[in-house]
Structure formats: C-alpha cells, structure tokens
C-alpha positions as semicolon CSV with decimal commas, in nm:
position;residue;x (nm);y (nm);z (nm)
1;M;0,008;0,010;-0,006
2;S;0,154;0,349;-0,093
3;A;0,178;0,615;0,166
4;K;-0,080;0,792;0,023
5;N;-0,340;0,519;0,048
6;L;-0,185;0,429;0,394
7;A;-0,285;0,793;0,469
8;I;-0,645;0,779;0,320
9;T;-0,737;0,450;0,481
10;L;-0,587;0,592;0,872
11;L;-0,807;0,906;0,786
12;V;-1,115;0,679;0,698
13;C;-1,070;0,489;1,018
14;I;-1,062;0,800;1,250
15;T;-1,313;0,952;1,121
16;W;-1,541;0,665;1,163
17;T;-1,424;0,621;1,504
18;F;-1,511;0,948;1,579
19;I;-1,856;0,960;1,375
20;T;-1,946;0,596;1,568
21;A;-1,823;0,745;1,913
22;K;-2,062;1,072;1,842
23;L;-2,331;0,846;1,766
24;S;-2,328;0,688;2,084
25;V;-2,333;1,011;2,277
26;A;-2,607;1,141;2,039
27;Q;-2,837;0,847;2,137
28;A;-2,786;0,961;2,515
29;L;-3,201;0,971;2,533
30;P;-3,323;0,636;2,460
31;D;-3,653;0,624;2,234
32;P;-3,961;0,724;2,428
33;P;-4,244;0,465;2,490
34;R;-4,392;0,355;2,118
35;A;-4,750;0,515;2,071
36;D;-4,811;0,259;1,814
37;Q;-4,691;-0,074;1,943
38;Q;-4,853;-0,211;2,327
39;P;-4,584;-0,342;2,537
40;I;-4,657;-0,726;2,574
41;S;-4,635;-0,901;2,915
42;L;-4,492;-1,251;2,975
43;S;-4,699;-1,556;2,963
44;S;-4,498;-1,730;3,278
45;P;-4,368;-1,592;3,579
46;R;-4,010;-1,491;3,642
47;I;-4,039;-1,497;4,009
48;A;-4,281;-1,768;4,135
49;P;-4,540;-1,648;4,369
50;L;-4,432;-1,745;4,735
51;P;-4,649;-2,058;4,812
52;E;-4,830;-2,033;5,130
53;S;-4,643;-2,307;5,289
54;E;-4,346;-2,090;5,316
55;W;-4,505;-1,824;5,491
56;T;-4,401;-1,690;5,844
57;D;-4,582;-1,491;6,055
58;I;-4,432;-1,178;5,920
59;H;-4,580;-1,307;5,551
60;R;-4,931;-1,374;5,728
61;E;-4,967;-1,033;5,887
62;L;-4,892;-0,879;5,539
63;V;-5,173;-1,074;5,397
64;E;-5,419;-0,987;5,640
65;R;-5,327;-0,638;5,629
66;Y;-5,314;-0,551;5,259
67;S;-5,564;-0,848;5,117
68;G;-5,909;-0,775;5,287
69;D;-5,992;-1,105;5,304
70;G;-5,696;-1,312;5,423
71;R;-5,654;-1,474;5,033
72;A;-5,318;-1,298;4,854
73;D;-5,340;-1,262;4,492
74;N;-5,040;-1,351;4,241
75;Q;-4,942;-1,019;4,264
76;L;-4,917;-0,977;4,638
77;R;-4,749;-1,324;4,647
78;T;-4,490;-1,251;4,445
79;L;-4,387;-0,948;4,610
80;L;-4,398;-1,141;4,945
81;N;-4,081;-1,300;4,822
82;V;-3,937;-0,992;4,953
83;P;-4,148;-0,836;5,259
84;A;-4,006;-0,502;5,268
85;I;-4,125;-0,426;4,917
86;V;-4,489;-0,532;5,016
87;E;-4,440;-0,245;5,280
88;G;-4,286;-0,024;5,024
89;L;-4,584;-0,057;4,748
90;M;-4,888;-0,178;4,921
91;P;-4,952;0,140;5,148
92;F;-4,991;0,387;4,839
93;T;-5,185;0,136;4,622
94;V;-5,448;0,089;4,924
95;Y;-5,476;0,464;4,941
96;L;-5,527;0,498;4,561
97;T;-5,764;0,227;4,509
98;E;-5,979;0,291;4,802
99;Q;-5,895;0,580;4,981
100;S;-5,827;0,879;4,771
101;G;-6,064;1,143;4,722
102;L;-6,165;1,021;4,324
103;S;-6,487;0,835;4,255
104;P;-6,441;0,475;4,247
105;R;-6,518;0,532;3,897
106;D;-6,259;0,813;3,809
107;R;-5,983;0,565;4,007
108;Q;-6,079;0,259;3,777
109;L;-6,074;0,453;3,492
110;L;-5,742;0,594;3,528
111;I;-5,553;0,248;3,672
112;L;-5,717;0,073;3,347
113;R;-5,607;0,307;3,106
114;T;-5,247;0,286;3,266
115;A;-5,278;-0,091;3,281
116;W;-5,367;-0,105;2,873
117;L;-5,065;0,165;2,821
118;C;-4,853;-0,059;3,018
119;G;-4,955;-0,376;2,841
120;N;-5,008;-0,507;3,204
121;Q;-5,246;-0,830;3,206
122;S;-5,245;-0,902;3,570
123;L;-5,366;-0,511;3,633
124;W;-5,621;-0,501;3,389
125;A;-5,779;-0,839;3,522
126;T;-5,784;-0,705;3,845
127;H;-5,923;-0,393;3,789
128;A;-6,171;-0,476;3,509
129;A;-6,317;-0,732;3,775
130;R;-6,379;-0,457;4,042
131;A;-6,459;-0,191;3,820
132;R;-6,761;-0,411;3,668
133;E;-6,898;-0,460;4,016
134;G;-7,033;-0,101;4,013
135;S;-6,812;0,129;3,880
136;L;-6,792;0,045;3,495
137;T;-6,990;-0,130;3,270
138;S;-6,817;-0,422;3,054
139;Q;-6,853;-0,199;2,737
140;E;-6,709;0,072;2,911
141;I;-6,410;-0,115;3,035
142;R;-6,354;-0,180;2,638
143;L;-6,376;0,173;2,593
144;V;-6,095;0,221;2,847
145;A;-5,874;0,066;2,573
146;Q;-6,012;0,288;2,283
147;G;-5,925;0,614;2,486
148;S;-6,010;0,936;2,521
149;N;-6,183;0,979;2,176
150;A;-6,415;0,672;2,243
151;P;-6,802;0,793;2,212
152;G;-6,955;0,797;2,585
153;W;-6,707;0,984;2,790
154;N;-6,812;1,310;2,977
155;P;-6,547;1,584;2,939
156;A;-6,404;1,552;3,292
157;E;-6,370;1,150;3,179
158;Q;-6,181;1,247;2,860
159;Q;-5,936;1,435;3,020
160;L;-5,848;1,182;3,284
161;L;-5,805;0,950;2,981
162;Q;-5,568;1,226;2,813
163;L;-5,410;1,280;3,128
164;A;-5,276;0,884;3,162
165;D;-5,155;0,893;2,779
166;Q;-4,976;1,208;2,829
167;L;-4,833;1,085;3,147
168;Y;-4,745;0,757;2,989
169;L;-4,575;0,884;2,679
170;N;-4,419;1,252;2,752
171;S;-4,382;1,254;3,131
172;S;-4,581;1,538;3,175
173;V;-4,878;1,728;3,112
174;T;-4,970;1,994;2,858
175;D;-5,107;2,350;3,041
176;G;-5,407;2,265;2,794
177;T;-5,453;1,961;2,985
178;W;-5,390;2,085;3,356
179;K;-5,623;2,359;3,319
180;A;-5,900;2,159;3,145
181;L;-5,887;1,912;3,449
182;S;-5,898;2,228;3,673
183;E;-6,235;2,343;3,596
184;H;-6,384;1,981;3,705
185;F;-6,143;1,865;3,983
186;D;-5,972;2,067;4,300
187;E;-5,601;2,037;4,389
188;H;-5,644;1,725;4,597
189;L;-5,824;1,553;4,325
190;M;-5,581;1,641;4,057
191;M;-5,257;1,491;4,269
192;D;-5,473;1,189;4,320
193;A;-5,521;1,168;3,953
194;V;-5,169;1,228;3,842
195;E;-5,050;0,958;4,102
196;T;-5,260;0,707;4,052
197;V;-5,170;0,692;3,677
198;N;-4,795;0,762;3,809
199;H;-4,804;0,476;4,090
200;F;-5,006;0,225;3,859
201;T;-4,743;0,292;3,591
202;V;-4,472;0,177;3,866
203;L;-4,674;-0,134;3,969
204;S;-4,722;-0,248;3,579
205;M;-4,354;-0,232;3,520
206;I;-4,259;-0,432;3,809
207;Y;-4,563;-0,703;3,742
208;N;-4,454;-0,704;3,401
209;S;-4,077;-0,756;3,475
210;Y;-4,136;-1,022;3,740
211;G;-4,369;-1,178;3,534
212;V;-4,682;-1,139;3,752
213;Q;-4,970;-1,346;3,600
214;P;-5,323;-1,319;3,603
215;D;-5,530;-1,484;3,860
216;A;-5,716;-1,750;3,755
217;D;-6,050;-1,624;3,891
218;T;-6,000;-1,299;3,716
219;P;-6,069;-1,388;3,334
220;D;-6,048;-1,051;3,169
221;R;-5,771;-0,992;2,946
222;L;-5,614;-0,699;2,771
223;P;-5,858;-0,686;2,447
224;T;-5,681;-0,792;2,105
225;D;-5,920;-0,663;1,881
226;V;-5,872;-0,278;1,986
227;P;-5,586;-0,121;1,798
228;Y;-5,304;0,028;1,989
229;R;-5,255;0,421;1,927
230;I;-5,201;0,680;2,177
231;V;-5,248;1,058;2,038
232;V;-5,114;1,331;2,247
233;P;-4,964;1,660;2,203
234;E;-4,602;1,742;2,148
235;R;-4,436;1,735;2,496
236;E;-4,414;2,110;2,621
237;P;-4,109;2,223;2,739
238;R;-4,028;2,234;3,107
239;L;-4,186;2,453;3,333
240;T;-4,019;2,781;3,454
241;T;-4,286;2,835;3,732
242;A;-4,468;2,610;3,956
243;R;-4,810;2,454;3,917
244;L;-4,827;2,372;4,272
245;T;-4,655;2,620;4,521
246;P;-4,455;2,423;4,796
247;L;-4,538;2,528;5,121
248;D;-4,354;2,763;5,299
249;G;-4,092;2,531;5,625
250;P;-3,809;2,364;5,619
251;G;-3,721;2,082;5,362
252;I;-3,649;2,044;4,974
253;A;-3,949;2,185;4,738
254;V;-4,051;1,824;4,657
255;S;-4,116;1,734;4,996
256;R;-4,317;2,067;5,051
257;T;-4,475;2,053;4,719
258;F;-4,661;1,702;4,840
259;A;-4,708;1,815;5,184
260;R;-5,021;2,039;5,028
261;H;-5,174;1,678;5,011
262;S;-5,039;1,518;5,360
263;A;-5,315;1,252;5,309
264;L;-5,154;1,150;5,003
265;A;-4,776;1,215;5,122
266;Q;-4,750;1,002;5,398
267;P;-4,851;0,643;5,200
268;R;-4,623;0,780;4,894
269;S;-4,329;0,833;5,123
270;R;-4,297;0,449;5,204
271;R;-4,240;0,362;4,804
272;A;-3,911;0,567;4,830
273;N;-3,832;0,484;5,193
274;Y;-3,753;0,123;5,061
275;I;-3,525;0,261;4,812
276;N;-3,338;0,492;5,024
277;R;-3,333;0,313;5,371
278;V;-3,407;-0,050;5,301
279;S;-3,293;-0,168;4,970
280;P;-2,965;-0,370;4,957
281;L;-2,849;-0,229;4,651
282;T;-2,513;-0,011;4,723
283;P;-2,561;0,355;4,713
284;H;-2,339;0,324;4,344
285;D;-2,577;0,115;4,185
286;R;-2,908;0,306;4,352
287;E;-2,794;0,640;4,189
288;I;-2,690;0,544;3,849
289;L;-3,039;0,366;3,873
290;I;-3,222;0,708;3,987
291;L;-3,026;0,952;3,784
292;R;-3,070;0,757;3,453
293;I;-3,439;0,736;3,467
294;G;-3,437;1,127;3,573
295;W;-3,244;1,170;3,247
296;D;-3,499;0,951;3,016
297;C;-3,779;1,118;3,193
298;Q;-3,603;1,481;3,136
299;A;-3,669;1,550;3,508
300;V;-3,415;1,821;3,589
301;Y;-3,500;1,866;3,957
302;E;-3,470;1,454;4,029
303;W;-3,141;1,496;3,846
304;A;-3,027;1,785;4,058
305;K;-3,127;1,610;4,374
306;H;-2,949;1,297;4,348
307;V;-2,613;1,485;4,173
308;G;-2,598;1,688;4,471
309;T;-2,763;1,689;4,818
310;V;-3,011;1,388;4,814
311;G;-2,795;1,129;4,629
312;R;-2,459;1,273;4,619
313;A;-2,360;1,064;4,302
314;R;-2,024;1,128;4,290
315;D;-1,930;1,055;4,609
316;H;-2,048;0,702;4,570
317;G;-1,810;0,706;4,236
318;V;-2,089;0,745;3,985
319;N;-2,016;1,004;3,708
320;P;-2,318;1,200;3,606
321;T;-2,185;1,276;3,252
322;A;-2,160;0,908;3,147
323;V;-2,513;0,820;3,317
324;A;-2,635;1,084;3,061
325;E;-2,430;0,975;2,788
326;G;-2,622;0,602;2,872
327;P;-2,476;0,225;2,815
328;N;-2,277;0,326;2,533
329;A;-2,066;0,577;2,733
330;P;-1,684;0,498;2,695
331;N;-1,544;0,340;2,944
332;A;-1,857;0,240;3,113
333;S;-1,812;-0,063;3,324
334;T;-2,010;-0,408;3,232
335;L;-2,227;-0,282;3,569
336;D;-2,293;0,019;3,487
337;A;-2,374;-0,024;3,110
338;M;-2,614;-0,324;3,258
339;L;-2,815;-0,082;3,488
340;L;-2,836;0,203;3,223
341;R;-2,986;-0,049;2,962
342;T;-3,208;-0,184;3,271
343;V;-3,365;0,195;3,307
344;D;-3,379;0,254;2,905
345;E;-3,556;-0,106;2,886
346;L;-3,804;-0,044;3,169
347;Y;-3,876;0,364;3,017
348;R;-3,940;0,257;2,694
349;N;-4,092;-0,095;2,702
350;T;-4,218;-0,125;3,089
351;I;-4,048;-0,475;3,088
352;L;-3,729;-0,576;3,094
353;S;-3,591;-0,797;2,817
354;D;-3,497;-1,184;2,861
355;E;-3,138;-1,091;2,812
356;T;-3,106;-0,798;3,063
357;W;-3,335;-1,002;3,328
358;T;-3,062;-1,262;3,299
359;A;-2,781;-1,045;3,333
360;L;-2,920;-0,909;3,651
361;T;-3,000;-1,224;3,811
362;N;-2,650;-1,336;3,711
363;H;-2,482;-1,061;3,873
364;Y;-2,734;-0,992;4,173
365;D;-2,922;-1,246;4,439
366;L;-3,318;-1,228;4,415
367;V;-3,362;-0,950;4,646
368;K;-3,128;-0,691;4,476
369;A;-3,251;-0,788;4,116
370;M;-3,602;-0,701;4,256
371;S;-3,515;-0,405;4,387
372;A;-3,330;-0,288;4,090
373;V;-3,648;-0,336;3,881
374;Y;-3,844;-0,150;4,153
375;T;-3,591;0,120;4,196
376;P;-3,628;0,312;3,852
377;S;-3,979;0,200;3,835
378;S;-4,034;0,394;4,151
379;Y;-3,824;0,722;4,028
380;R;-4,014;0,703;3,709
381;A;-4,323;0,786;3,876
382;T;-4,159;1,060;4,097
383;S;-4,004;1,192;3,768
384;M;-4,354;1,238;3,586
385;S;-4,484;1,389;3,905
386;L;-4,197;1,642;3,913
387;N;-4,249;1,767;3,585
388;T;-4,638;1,767;3,593
389;Y;-4,630;1,970;3,924
390;G;-4,340;2,204;3,811
391;V;-4,106;2,165;4,104
392;Q;-3,848;2,429;4,037
393;L;-3,441;2,395;4,109
394;E;-3,333;2,538;4,449
395;D;-2,996;2,744;4,489
396;G;-2,691;2,580;4,420
397;D;-2,890;2,263;4,218
398;E;-2,664;2,141;3,900
399;E;-2,870;2,156;3,606
400;F;-2,811;1,839;3,342
401;P;-2,486;1,803;3,159
402;D;-2,415;1,919;2,835
403;V;-2,482;1,600;2,653
404;P;-2,684;1,602;2,308
405;L;-3,020;1,447;2,340
406;R;-3,036;1,240;2,011
C-alpha cells in the first residue's frame, strides 16, 4: 500500500471512529415509549409467587393487612418474596384504590387505562373485575382501551384518560390538559389523579418484569381487537414556574410540594423509603438507576437532587455525565452498562428483556434483582410528578450536563 493510500485509510478509520463515538453519545436519550405498539407481558412468571407453605408470621400479617379477605393474589404473593417491598408498595396502592378523593369510577378509569398503556395483563384483569362490580359496565371497560376519543365519555373523563396518555408517553402534562382538569377537580383530586397513573405505571413495570400472571378467577384480559394508538400533543418545554407552590417551611421543594396533600404524601413516602433506607443495593448502583430514569424522563429536579444533596452521586463513584451518555458511554463498566440498559428498557418498554433480566439475576441475588427493577420504576413516577407539578430547582442545584439528547 502506498503512503498516500495508507494515509487515506487511516483518515477514514479515524473519521469513522469519531462518528460512531458521536453517535453513541447522540443517542444518550433513549427512544420514548411507543405510541403504536403495546408492551407485551410475559406468559409465565420469572419470579414464582411465594407458596403459602413458606409463609412466616410476617408474611401472614402482610396478607391480612393488605388483602382484606386473608387471600393473597399473584401480585401480592410475588411481592411476598421480599416483605419489605410489600411494605414499600402496598400502602400507596391501598390509598389510591380505596381511599383517595376520586370517585371509584374515576379511579378505575385511570388504573385500567394505565394497565392498557403498559400492557399489564394482571392489573387489567384485577381492575376490570373490580370496576364491573359497580363503577363501569363491560362496554365501558372496553372503551377504556379505545381511549379519550371513544364515544360516551363526559368531558372530565376524557381529560382523565388524556392525562394518563400524556404521563405515560411524555412524562409530563400540557398546560391545556392541566387547565381543563382544574375545571372539574380541585387540587387534591388532581394530585390523586396524577399519582394514580404514576403509581400504577410503577406497578405495571414491576409486575411486567417479574412476570406476574393474572389469577385464575379474574378472566378479563387486555382486548386484542382494539388497536393500540396513543395520540397526545408534543411534550411542552419544562415549566419555569410551579403549578403547585411548595408550602413554606423546612425541607426541599419536592417534600413541601407533596405536603400540600398530606393524606397522599404519607403513604407515597413509603415507596421511596424502601429504596433509600431498606434496599440492599449499593449507593453506587442505586444512584445510577435513579439518575438515569431522571434523565430519560428529563426531570431536571430529580437529577439535580441526586447529583447533589440527596443522592450525592459523585461521592459514591458515579460520573453523572457518563450516566447521561447511557449504556454506550465511553469506559462504562459492564455493571454500569447493565444498570443503564435496565432503566432504558423499563422506560421504553415497561418490561425488561430476557437478556437484561438474565444479566441482572446473574449479577445479583433475587432481592437485589427485584430492587433493581423497583428503583427506576418508582423514580419514573417521581419524575412524572416533578415534571407535572413544576417543581423548580433550588439555589445551588446542578442542571443537566451538556450532552446531546439525540
């Protein structure tokens, strides 16, 4: 090869290396959830429901507290593999399904629409049965799958269904939808509505990834003859003023925002308590998972607090810029790439692929693997709340790094 040809070859190789490196960074923000393809749930469990023969007094007490009739369904029996996860998820689940200010009909509209959006068979089966007991007719349950443009919904119900679609697809809510909802609901009811969608998105991602199956006595399944199509406005720029002003007093802005609805805030706090105080994940692994879902949802407040005073990511050996760059970040370790891929799949697909689930369970024991799914699922809901309520950065908070989104 001549010197000239060698130089050309080297130049091409260098250019291609540069381009591929730039492309890996340019895809730092993963593709959003699909608007035309429903997530597909598993047909068999990845984690077997805990058989009653293995229950301890702790398990029996949890079943008595959260099942009502002393019988545990597949959802609860799967979570019983880690009793602390039951304590993290079930208080808020009970509040949203039984105690919130929304009418039973409005609760079930939001829960069923979220189950449809996330492709979760178990939640759809459970709540279709509950809704049919008095909140919705069989025909209306089917209309939930058709969405806000289906005939028969009143204006408030149309807005609730649109709220669910926007939160799922955009991790935020437009000014128009927020204002339209405020014509029908007060502040507490609007927070109840937002948190119902957000929490049942959490449950959908967890149940999808654990492979929770519908119970035999709940025969309803997601309609297969209704086209999956989500139509929402483009995501609007992040809010520069809060929709909900934090209460005065000590603490960070997010806590003071939720303090506006104390009946909701207390059970909700149990979900994050598991992650930050109970979970066996290392702080390094935990903060990668939290930062990445904040990045994927473009929740700058969540990012700022976990880079900064709440998570102190750098103190735990986390490079925030590498987290933003994603699984293909230069010099990302095998573990970090696996964690980042876990978050991106949950965000985009509401379920982990077999490949990523196998990688998690090869690296972690069962409790840690379940926690690695729980953590970004929960903080996805937090991101959606922060974006929707317009929680603003505080003095000293760190913005997103200067990394191209696409």
